[in-house]
Coordinates of C-alpha atoms and ligand atoms in Angstrom, one line a residue:
X24 CA 0.0 0.0 0.0
X25 CA 1.2 3.5 -0.7
X26 CA 0.3 6.6 1.2
X27 CA 0.2 9.8 -0.7
X28 CA 0.0 13.3 0.7
X29 CA -2.4 15.5 -1.1
X30 CA -0.9 17.3 -4.1
X31 CA -0.1 21.0 -3.3
X32 CA -2.8 23.3 -4.7
X33 CA -2.3 26.4 -6.7
X34 CA -2.5 29.8 -5.0
X35 CA -5.8 30.6 -6.6
X36 CA -7.5 27.5 -5.3
X37 CA -10.0 28.7 -2.8
X38 CA -9.6 32.3 -3.8
X39 CA -12.9 34.2 -4.4
X40 CA -12.2 36.7 -7.2
X41 CA -14.1 39.9 -8.0
X42 CA -16.9 39.1 -10.5
X43 CA -15.8 40.0 -14.1
X44 CA -18.4 42.8 -14.5
X45 CA -17.4 44.4 -11.2
X46 CA -13.7 44.2 -12.1
X47 CA -14.3 45.7 -15.5
X48 CA -16.2 48.6 -14.0
X49 CA -13.5 49.3 -11.4
X50 CA -10.9 49.3 -14.2
X51 CA -13.0 51.5 -16.5
X52 CA -13.6 54.0 -13.7
X53 CA -9.9 54.2 -12.9
X54 CA -10.0 52.7 -9.4
X55 CA -7.8 49.9 -10.5
X56 CA -4.7 51.2 -12.2
X57 CA -3.4 47.8 -13.5
X58 CA -0.1 48.3 -11.6
X59 CA 1.7 45.7 -9.5
X60 CA 2.2 46.7 -5.9
X61 CA 6.0 46.4 -6.4
X62 CA 5.8 49.3 -8.8
X63 CA 4.9 51.7 -6.1
X64 CA 8.5 51.5 -5.0
X65 CA 9.9 51.2 -8.5
X66 CA 8.2 54.4 -9.7
X67 CA 9.2 56.4 -6.6
X68 CA 12.8 55.2 -6.9
X69 CA 12.8 56.4 -10.5
X70 CA 11.4 59.8 -9.6
X71 CA 13.3 60.4 -6.4
X72 CA 16.3 58.0 -6.3
X73 CA 18.1 60.2 -3.7
X74 CA 15.3 60.9 -1.4
X75 CA 15.3 59.2 2.0
X76 CA 13.2 56.1 2.2
X77 CA 14.2 54.6 5.5
X78 CA 15.4 56.4 8.7
X79 CA 17.2 54.0 11.0
X80 CA 19.2 55.5 13.8
X81 CA 21.9 57.6 12.1
X82 CA 21.5 55.6 8.9
X83 CA 19.4 56.8 5.9
X84 CA 18.6 54.5 3.1
X85 CA 17.5 56.3 0.0
X86 CA 14.9 55.1 -2.5
X87 CA 17.5 53.9 -5.1
X88 CA 19.0 51.8 -2.3
X89 CA 15.7 50.4 -1.0
X90 CA 14.7 49.6 -4.6
X91 CA 18.0 47.7 -5.1
X92 CA 17.5 45.8 -1.8
X93 CA 14.0 44.8 -2.8
X94 CA 15.2 43.5 -6.2
X95 CA 18.0 41.6 -4.5
X96 CA 15.6 40.0 -2.1
X97 CA 13.2 39.1 -4.9
X98 CA 16.0 37.4 -6.9
X99 CA 17.5 35.8 -3.8
X100 CA 14.2 34.2 -2.8
X101 CA 13.6 32.9 -6.3
X102 CA 17.2 31.5 -6.3
X103 CA 16.4 29.6 -3.2
X104 CA 13.7 27.8 -5.2
X105 CA 10.7 29.7 -3.9
X106 CA 8.4 30.1 -6.9
X107 CA 5.9 32.8 -8.0
X108 CA 2.5 32.0 -6.5
X109 CA 4.1 30.2 -3.4
X110 CA 3.0 31.5 0.0
X111 CA 5.4 32.6 2.6
X112 CA 4.5 33.3 6.2
X113 CA 6.1 36.5 7.3
X114 CA 6.3 37.3 11.1
X115 CA 8.6 40.2 11.6
X116 CA 8.6 42.9 14.3
X117 CA 8.9 46.5 13.0
X118 CA 12.4 46.2 11.8
X119 CA 13.7 48.6 9.0
X120 CA 14.3 45.5 6.8
X121 CA 10.5 45.0 6.6
X122 CA 9.9 47.0 3.4
X123 CA 12.8 45.3 1.5
X124 CA 11.4 41.9 2.5
X125 CA 7.9 42.8 1.6
X126 CA 8.7 44.4 -1.7
X127 CA 11.1 41.5 -2.5
X128 CA 8.3 39.0 -2.1
X129 CA 5.8 41.1 -4.1
X130 CA 8.2 41.6 -7.0
X131 CA 9.0 37.9 -7.1
X132 CA 5.2 37.2 -7.2
X133 CA 5.6 35.2 -4.0
X134 CA 2.6 35.8 -1.7
X135 CA 3.4 37.0 1.8
X136 CA 1.0 35.8 4.5
X137 CA 1.4 38.8 6.9
X138 CA 1.1 37.6 10.5
X139 CA 1.7 39.7 13.6
X140 CA 4.6 39.4 16.1
X141 CA 2.1 38.5 18.8
X142 CA 0.8 35.4 17.0
X143 CA 1.8 32.1 18.5
X144 CA 1.8 28.4 17.6
X145 CA -2.0 28.0 17.2
X146 CA -2.3 30.9 14.8
X147 CA 0.9 30.4 12.9
X148 CA 0.4 26.6 12.4
X149 CA -3.2 27.2 11.2
X150 CA -2.2 30.0 8.8
X151 CA 0.8 28.2 7.4
X152 CA -1.2 25.0 6.9
X153 CA -4.2 26.8 5.4
X154 CA -2.0 28.7 2.9
X155 CA 0.3 25.7 2.4
X156 CA 3.2 28.0 2.9
X157 CA 6.7 26.9 1.7
X158 CA 8.7 29.3 3.9
X159 CA 8.5 31.1 7.2
X160 CA 10.3 34.4 7.8
X161 CA 10.9 35.3 11.4
X162 CA 13.1 37.4 13.6
X163 CA 15.5 35.6 16.0
X164 CA 13.8 36.9 19.1
X165 CA 12.0 39.8 20.5
X166 CA 11.9 40.5 24.2
X167 CA 12.1 37.1 25.9
X168 CA 10.4 35.3 23.1
X169 CA 12.4 33.1 20.7
X170 CA 10.8 32.8 17.3
X171 CA 13.3 30.2 16.2
X172 CA 11.8 27.8 18.8
X173 CA 8.3 28.6 17.5
X174 CA 9.7 28.0 14.0
X175 CA 11.0 24.6 15.0
X176 CA 7.6 23.6 16.3
X177 CA 5.7 24.9 13.4
X178 CA 7.9 23.3 10.7
X179 CA 7.4 20.0 12.5
X180 CA 3.6 20.4 12.2
X181 CA 3.4 21.9 8.7
X182 CA 5.1 19.7 6.1
X183 CA 4.8 22.2 3.3
X184 CA 7.3 24.5 5.1
X185 CA 10.7 24.0 3.4
X186 CA 12.6 27.1 4.5
X187 CA 12.9 29.1 7.7
X188 CA 14.6 32.5 7.1
X189 CA 15.7 34.4 10.2
X190 CA 16.3 38.1 10.6
X191 CA 19.2 38.2 13.0
X192 CA 20.9 35.2 14.5
X193 CA 19.6 32.2 12.5
X194 CA 20.3 29.4 15.0
X195 CA 19.7 26.2 13.2
X196 CA 18.0 27.9 10.2
X197 CA 19.0 30.2 7.4
X198 CA 19.9 33.9 7.9
X199 CA 17.8 36.3 5.9
X200 CA 21.0 38.2 5.3
X201 CA 22.5 35.1 3.6
X202 CA 19.8 34.9 1.0
X203 CA 21.9 35.1 -2.2
X204 CA 22.2 38.6 -3.6
X205 CA 21.5 37.8 -7.2
X206 CA 20.8 40.6 -9.5
X207 CA 20.5 39.2 -12.9
X208 CA 17.5 36.9 -12.7
X209 CA 14.5 38.1 -14.7
X210 CA 11.7 38.9 -12.3
X211 CA 8.3 37.4 -13.3
X212 CA 5.6 39.3 -15.0
X213 CA 2.9 40.2 -12.4
X214 CA -0.8 40.1 -13.3
X215 CA -2.2 43.1 -11.3
X216 CA -5.5 41.3 -10.8
X217 CA -3.8 38.4 -9.1
X218 CA -3.3 38.0 -5.3
X219 CA -0.5 40.2 -4.0
X220 CA -0.6 39.4 -0.3
X221 CA -2.6 37.9 2.4
X222 CA -3.7 39.7 5.6
X223 CA -5.0 38.0 8.7
X224 CA -8.5 38.8 9.9
X225 CA -8.7 40.6 13.2
X226 CA -11.7 38.7 14.5
X227 CA -11.5 37.7 18.2
X228 CA -13.7 34.6 17.7
X229 CA -12.1 31.4 16.4
X230 CA -8.9 31.1 14.4
X231 CA -8.0 33.9 12.1
X232 CA -9.0 33.8 8.5
X233 CA -6.9 34.7 5.4
X234 CA -7.7 37.8 3.4
X235 CA -6.3 37.7 -0.1
X236 CA -5.8 41.2 -1.5
X237 CA -4.9 41.8 -5.1
X238 CA -2.3 44.2 -6.5
X239 CA -5.1 46.2 -8.1
X240 CA -7.2 46.6 -5.0
X241 CA -4.3 47.2 -2.6
X242 CA -2.5 49.7 -4.8
X243 CA -5.8 51.6 -4.8
X244 CA -6.2 51.2 -1.0
X245 CA -2.8 52.7 -0.4
X246 CA -2.7 55.5 -2.9
X247 CA -6.3 56.7 -2.3
X248 CA -5.6 56.7 1.5
X249 CA -2.4 58.7 0.8
X250 CA -4.5 61.2 -1.1
X251 CA -7.1 61.5 1.7
X252 CA -4.3 62.2 4.2
X253 CA -2.6 64.6 1.7
X254 CA 0.7 62.7 2.1
X255 CA 3.6 64.1 0.2
X256 CA 7.3 63.4 -0.2
X257 CA 7.9 65.6 2.8
X258 CA 6.1 63.3 5.1
X259 CA 7.8 61.0 7.6
X260 CA 5.6 58.0 8.5
X261 CA 6.3 56.2 11.8
X262 CA 5.3 52.5 11.8
X263 CA 4.1 52.3 15.5
X264 CA 1.5 49.5 15.2
X265 CA 2.8 46.1 13.8
X266 CA 3.7 46.7 10.2
X267 CA 1.9 43.6 9.0
X268 CA -1.5 45.1 10.0
X269 CA -3.5 46.7 7.3
X270 CA -3.7 50.0 9.1
X271 CA 0.0 50.8 9.3
X272 CA 0.7 48.9 6.1
X273 CA -1.6 50.6 3.7
X274 CA -4.0 53.1 5.2
X275 CA -1.9 54.9 4.0
X276 CA 0.9 53.6 6.2
X277 CA 4.1 52.2 4.7
X278 CA 2.8 51.5 1.2
X279 CA 1.0 54.9 0.9
X280 CA 4.2 56.7 2.1
X281 CA 6.3 54.8 -0.5
X282 CA 3.9 55.7 -3.2
X283 CA 4.5 59.4 -2.6
X284 CA 8.2 59.2 -1.8
X285 CA 8.0 60.0 1.9
X286 CA 10.3 58.6 4.5
X287 CA 9.6 55.6 6.8
X288 CA 10.8 54.9 10.4
X289 CA 10.0 51.8 12.5
X290 CA 9.7 51.2 16.2
X291 CA 9.0 48.0 18.0
X292 CA 8.2 49.6 21.3
X293 CA 5.2 52.1 21.2
X294 CA 5.6 53.3 24.7
X295 CA 5.4 57.1 25.0
X296 CA 9.0 57.3 26.0
X297 CA 10.2 55.4 23.0
X298 CA 7.7 56.7 20.4
X299 CA 8.1 60.3 21.4
X300 CA 11.8 60.0 21.1
X301 CA 11.4 58.6 17.6
X302 CA 9.0 61.3 16.6
X303 CA 11.4 64.0 17.7
X304 CA 14.5 62.3 16.2
X305 CA 13.0 61.6 12.8
X306 CA 10.7 64.6 12.6
X307 CA 7.8 62.2 12.2
X308 CA 4.7 63.8 10.6
X309 CA 2.2 61.0 10.5
X310 CA 1.5 57.8 12.5
X311 CA -1.3 55.5 13.4
X312 CA -2.3 54.1 16.8
X313 CA -5.2 52.2 18.4
X314 CA -7.3 54.0 21.0
X315 CA -5.6 52.7 24.2
X316 CA -2.3 54.0 22.8
X317 CA -3.8 57.3 21.9
X318 CA -5.0 57.7 25.4
X319 CA -1.7 56.7 26.9
X320 CA 0.2 59.1 24.6
X321 CA -2.2 62.0 25.5
X322 CA -1.6 61.4 29.2
X323 CA 2.1 61.0 28.8
X324 CA 2.7 64.6 27.5
X325 CA 2.5 65.4 31.2
X326 CA 5.7 63.6 32.1
X327 CA 7.5 62.9 28.8
X328 CA 9.7 65.8 27.5
X329 CA 9.8 65.6 23.7
X330 CA 9.3 67.9 20.8
X331 CA 6.3 66.5 18.9
X332 CA 6.0 69.6 16.8
X333 CA 6.5 67.7 13.5
X334 CA 3.5 65.5 14.1
X335 CA 0.8 66.9 11.8
X336 CA -1.6 63.9 11.7
X337 CA -2.4 61.2 14.3
X338 CA -4.6 58.5 12.9
X339 CA -6.6 56.6 15.5
X340 CA -8.6 53.5 14.7
X341 CA -8.9 49.7 15.1
X342 CA -11.5 50.1 17.9
X343 CA -13.9 52.8 19.0
X344 CA -12.3 56.0 20.2
X345 CA -14.9 57.5 22.5
X346 CA -15.7 61.1 22.3
X347 CA -14.2 62.2 25.7
X348 CA -10.9 60.7 24.6
X349 CA -11.1 62.0 21.1
X350 CA -11.5 65.5 22.4
X351 CA -8.3 65.2 24.4
X352 CA -6.0 63.8 21.8
X353 CA -5.5 66.7 19.4
X354 CA -4.9 69.4 22.0
X355 CA -2.7 67.1 24.2
X356 CA -0.4 66.1 21.3
X357 CA -0.7 69.3 19.4
X358 CA -1.7 67.5 16.2
X359 CA -4.7 66.9 14.0
X360 CA -6.7 63.8 14.9
X361 CA -8.1 61.5 12.2
X362 CA -10.4 58.7 13.1
X363 CA -10.1 55.6 10.9
X364 CA -12.6 52.8 10.9
X365 CA -11.3 50.1 8.7
X366 CA -11.1 46.4 8.3
X367 CA -8.6 44.0 6.8
X368 CA -11.4 42.8 4.6
X369 CA -11.4 46.2 2.8
X370 CA -13.7 49.1 3.5
X371 CA -11.9 52.1 5.1
X372 CA -13.6 55.2 6.6
X373 CA -11.6 58.3 7.4
X374 CA -12.6 61.6 9.0
X375 CA -11.3 64.2 6.5
X376 CA -8.6 66.8 7.3
X377 CA -11.1 69.6 6.8
X378 CA -14.0 68.0 8.8
X379 CA -15.3 70.0 11.8
X380 CA -13.9 69.1 15.2
X381 CA -17.4 67.7 16.1
X382 CA -17.3 65.3 13.1
X383 CA -13.8 64.3 13.9
X384 CA -14.5 63.6 17.6
X385 CA -18.0 62.0 17.3
X386 CA -17.8 59.9 14.1
X387 CA -15.5 57.2 12.7
X388 CA -15.2 58.8 9.3
X389 CA -16.8 58.2 5.9
X390 CA -15.9 55.8 3.2
X391 CA -12.6 56.3 1.3
X392 CA -14.0 55.7 -2.1
X393 CA -17.0 57.0 -4.1
X394 CA -17.3 53.4 -5.3
X395 CA -17.7 52.0 -1.7
X396 CA -21.2 50.7 -1.3
X397 CA -22.5 50.8 2.2
X398 CA -25.8 49.4 3.5
X399 CA -27.0 49.6 7.0
X400 CA -29.4 46.8 7.7
X401 CA -31.6 45.3 10.4
X402 CA -31.6 41.7 11.6
X403 CA -33.8 40.7 8.6
X404 CA -31.4 42.3 6.1
X405 CA -33.6 45.2 5.3
X406 CA -32.2 48.7 5.1
X407 CA -32.9 50.7 8.3
X408 CA -34.3 54.3 8.2
X409 CA -31.6 57.0 7.7
X410 CA -29.7 57.6 11.0
X411 CA -30.9 54.4 12.6
X412 CA -28.6 51.7 13.9
X413 CA -28.0 48.6 11.9
X414 CA -25.3 46.2 10.7
X415 CA -22.8 47.6 8.2
X416 CA -22.7 45.7 4.9
X417 CA -20.2 46.7 2.3
X418 CA -18.9 46.0 -1.2
X419 CA -16.5 48.0 -3.3
X420 CA -13.2 48.2 -5.3
X421 CA -11.0 47.1 -2.4
X422 CA -13.3 44.9 -0.3
X423 CA -12.9 41.1 -0.7
X424 CA -15.7 38.9 -2.0
X425 CA -14.8 36.0 0.2
X426 CA -12.1 34.8 2.7
X427 CA -9.4 32.5 1.3
X428 CA -10.3 28.8 1.5
X429 CA -13.3 29.3 3.7
X430 CA -16.4 28.5 1.5
X431 CA -18.5 27.5 4.5
X432 CA -17.8 30.6 6.5
X433 CA -18.2 32.7 3.3
X434 CA -21.8 31.6 2.8
X435 CA -22.6 33.4 6.1
X436 CA -20.1 36.3 6.0
X437 CA -21.1 37.5 2.6
X438 CA -24.5 38.2 1.0
X439 CA -25.4 36.4 -2.2
X440 CA -24.8 39.7 -4.1
X441 CA -21.2 40.0 -2.6
X442 CA -21.6 42.4 0.3
X443 CA -19.4 41.7 3.3
X444 CA -21.3 41.4 6.6
X445 CA -19.0 43.3 8.9
X446 CA -20.7 42.5 12.2
X447 CA -20.3 46.2 13.1
X448 CA -23.3 48.2 14.3
X449 CA -23.3 51.7 12.9
X450 CA -25.4 54.8 12.3
X451 CA -25.0 56.8 9.1
X452 CA -25.3 60.5 9.3
X453 CA -26.6 62.6 6.3
X454 CA -23.0 63.6 5.5
X455 CA -22.2 59.9 5.0
X456 CA -20.1 59.7 8.2
X457 CA -20.5 56.6 10.2
X458 CA -20.8 56.3 14.0
X459 CA -19.8 52.9 15.2
X460 CA -22.0 51.8 18.1
X461 CA -20.8 48.3 18.7
X462 CA -20.4 44.8 17.4
X463 CA -23.4 42.6 16.7
X464 CA -22.0 40.0 19.0
X465 CA -20.7 42.3 21.7
X466 CA -24.0 42.4 23.4
X467 CA -24.9 41.1 26.9
X468 CA -28.3 39.4 27.2
X469 CA -29.4 40.0 30.7
X470 CA -32.7 38.4 31.4
X471 CA -33.8 39.0 27.8
X472 CA -32.7 42.6 27.7
X473 CA -29.9 43.4 25.3
X474 CA -27.1 45.6 26.5
X475 CA -24.5 47.0 24.1
X476 CA -21.1 46.7 25.7
X477 CA -19.8 49.7 23.7
X478 CA -22.5 51.9 25.0
X479 CA -21.9 50.9 28.6
X480 CA -18.2 51.3 28.2
X481 CA -18.6 54.8 26.8
X482 CA -20.5 55.8 30.0
X483 CA -17.9 54.1 32.3
X484 CA -15.1 55.9 30.5
X485 CA -16.7 59.2 31.3
X486 CA -16.0 58.6 35.1
X487 CA -13.0 60.7 36.0
X488 CA -11.1 57.8 37.8
X489 CA -11.6 55.3 34.9
X490 CA -8.8 55.0 32.4
X491 CA -9.9 51.9 30.5
X492 CA -13.2 50.0 30.8
X493 CA -14.7 46.8 29.4
X494 CA -18.1 45.3 29.9
X495 CA -18.5 41.5 29.6
X496 CA -21.3 39.1 30.1
X497 CA -20.9 36.4 32.7
X498 CA -23.1 33.3 32.8
X499 CA -25.8 33.5 35.4
X500 CA -28.3 30.8 36.3
X501 CA -31.3 33.0 36.6
X502 CA -30.6 35.9 34.2
X503 CA -28.7 34.0 31.5
X504 CA -26.0 36.6 31.7
X505 CA -25.1 39.3 34.2
X506 CA -23.1 42.4 33.5
X507 CA -19.5 42.6 34.7
X508 CA -17.6 45.9 34.4
X509 CA -13.8 45.6 34.4
X510 CA -12.0 48.8 35.1
X511 CA -8.5 50.1 35.0
X512 CA -8.5 53.1 37.3
X513 CA -6.1 55.8 38.4
X514 CA -6.0 56.0 42.2
X515 CA -8.8 54.7 44.3
X516 CA -11.2 52.1 42.8
X517 CA -14.8 53.3 42.9
X518 CA -17.3 50.9 44.6
X519 CA -20.1 49.2 42.7
X520 CA -22.6 51.5 44.4
X521 CA -20.7 54.6 43.3
X522 CA -20.5 53.4 39.7
X523 CA -24.2 52.6 39.7
X524 CA -25.0 56.1 41.1
X525 CA -22.7 57.7 38.5
X526 CA -24.3 55.8 35.6
X527 CA -27.8 56.4 36.9
X528 CA -27.0 60.1 37.0
X529 CA -26.0 59.9 33.4
X530 CA -29.4 58.6 32.7
X531 CA -28.8 55.1 31.7
X532 CA -31.5 52.4 32.1
X533 CA -31.4 50.4 35.3
X534 CA -31.2 47.0 33.6
X535 CA -27.8 48.1 32.0
X536 CA -26.2 48.8 35.4
X537 CA -23.3 46.4 36.2
X538 CA -24.0 43.5 38.6
X539 CA -20.3 43.1 39.3
X540 CA -17.2 45.3 39.3
X541 CA -13.7 44.1 38.8
X542 CA -10.4 46.0 39.0
X543 CA -7.7 45.2 36.6
X544 CA -4.2 46.4 36.2
X545 CA -4.2 45.9 32.5
X546 CA -6.9 44.7 30.1
X547 CA -5.8 41.9 27.8
X548 CA -5.3 43.0 24.2
X549 CA -5.2 41.4 20.8
X550 CA -2.2 41.1 18.5
X551 CA -2.6 44.7 17.3
X552 CA -3.5 46.1 20.7
X553 CA -7.3 46.2 20.8
X554 CA -9.1 45.1 24.0
X555 CA -9.5 41.3 23.8
X556 CA -13.0 40.5 25.1
X557 CA -12.7 36.8 24.6
X558 CA -9.6 36.7 26.8
X559 CA -11.1 39.1 29.3
X560 CA -14.2 36.9 29.7
X561 CA -12.0 33.9 30.3
X562 CA -10.0 35.9 32.9
X563 CA -13.0 37.0 34.9
Ligands
OOB621 C1 -8.7 47.4 11.6 O1 -8.8 46.2 10.9 P1 -9.1 44.8 11.6 O2 -9.3 43.9 10.5 O3 -8.0 44.5 12.5 O4 -10.4 45.0 12.5 C2 -11.6 45.4 11.9 C3 -12.7 45.6 12.9 C4 -13.9 46.4 12.4 O5 -14.8 45.5 11.8 C5 -14.4 47.0 13.7 O6 -15.1 46.0 14.4 C6 -13.2 47.4 14.4 O7 -12.2 46.5 14.0 N1 -12.8 48.8 14.1 C7 -13.4 49.8 14.7 C8 -12.6 51.0 14.3 N2 -11.7 50.5 13.4 C9 -11.8 49.2 13.4 N3 -14.4 50.0 15.6 C10 -14.7 51.2 16.0 N4 -14.1 52.3 15.6 C11 -13.0 52.2 14.7 N5 -12.4 53.4 14.3 O8 -8.9 47.5 12.8 C12 -8.3 48.6 10.8 C13 -7.9 48.4 9.4 C14 -7.6 49.5 8.7 C15 -7.6 50.8 9.2 C16 -7.9 50.9 10.5 C17 -8.3 49.8 11.3

């Protein structure tokens, strides 16, 4: 008897393409430019070879240099036997080599699966197996975590992995720096409608899903975002959030900055001390953070001495920035705030640079593209009245039509006419701006009454002692679920009675009052730094 392992499948197996008529209309209307992502760097290097691309300590790499590094990486990877269409799991911290690795893969037509430094065995094994990755690119270590040990475990479990390339000390594997610097191999022709890279879904339920983004849609994502933010070659973008996340990668982030010829700087530690020093040193003009970090930075101006005068735009997104905090950010940091409500699946909403302070502080922005279609629907899928709350469904020139290799899940996550069901609850204002009011599933059912966690958290955060707040439902034999408020506080912890009085004075319904109060030193966060409700529920 012979046992055969299944034949490897091509990269397009399990990919859900844009329907031909939609693709045609996006091309005709000019949203899709028919350019490979790797050309963003190529074109800038031609226009501005001598301009700074990367700022790293005292070293400056110019665009001609970065362009050559990317070509060398592309050729070297192909010389190792990694082929166009192959998938490679990338798990790098925010090192300055990130752009050369990314553009190298893109130019070789090799598909990066962009995982986050905080992912561990369960996620990496799942993503490597699902994508049938042939290689895994990691750093040697970060903090006290050794990625080479993780790589040893993962390669054992995922037979398709043939190479482990390590940034830094390779241990038993191959050093990324030893990838042959070949410069004469012909790079493959790239079809712009093909998959460029894969992002990982940010969902906090179940294992992450793969989001295949095409060259066409992602070039548009990055360049249109750069236009909204009025990025120019004079901007310096600081990658504060993990570079593999859609927000710092392409909204406009790293790719948007490269497209206009601005400079990039990278930090692995986003603490105010370290980030402020980087902003001062590199004269950073734009960066993106999640709300807890925005709050921390705003508070830290009290004790951190740094010149943040270069920072013209602070993008905040990834989770709801509540109004009280939004009002503080701009004045505290002396910068313009921009709220960004986006998703790896596609749709991006931005407040605009000329929006009123009220719009910027009370909404999560409006869609990036005139071609973004947004529907706000009730539980039965019917559109709600203007201004009413409902689930956001979306379709457009840079929103996927299905997760990669997930047909069963896709039948629920997408409508038959191709709209992505975001699971986000929103209200749409007449201006088109969206106000995010919660997640469909982030609701506590207390004795049959539905309580929106977001709403309750917003009220809790208004309490002067409360720095961070999260509401979670805990099982209860009589009510089904009871309400637990977990608080991170400055100074003395308020009592449950005090919190109830405070909330009652704010006019909230009695059934929404917390049944339990817990103090926490630090709320658990996801790989990109959002509050992780699933982990929190498990903790309490
Ligand atoms: C960004 O992308 P993901 O894929 O990590 O997470 C998407 C989800 C959204 O569906 C929504 O539930 C939440 O994160 N979210 C927000 C938000 N931005 C994202 N909820 C409330 N307010 C916001 N401003 O998180 C992401 C991708 C690109 C740009 C920005 C964020």
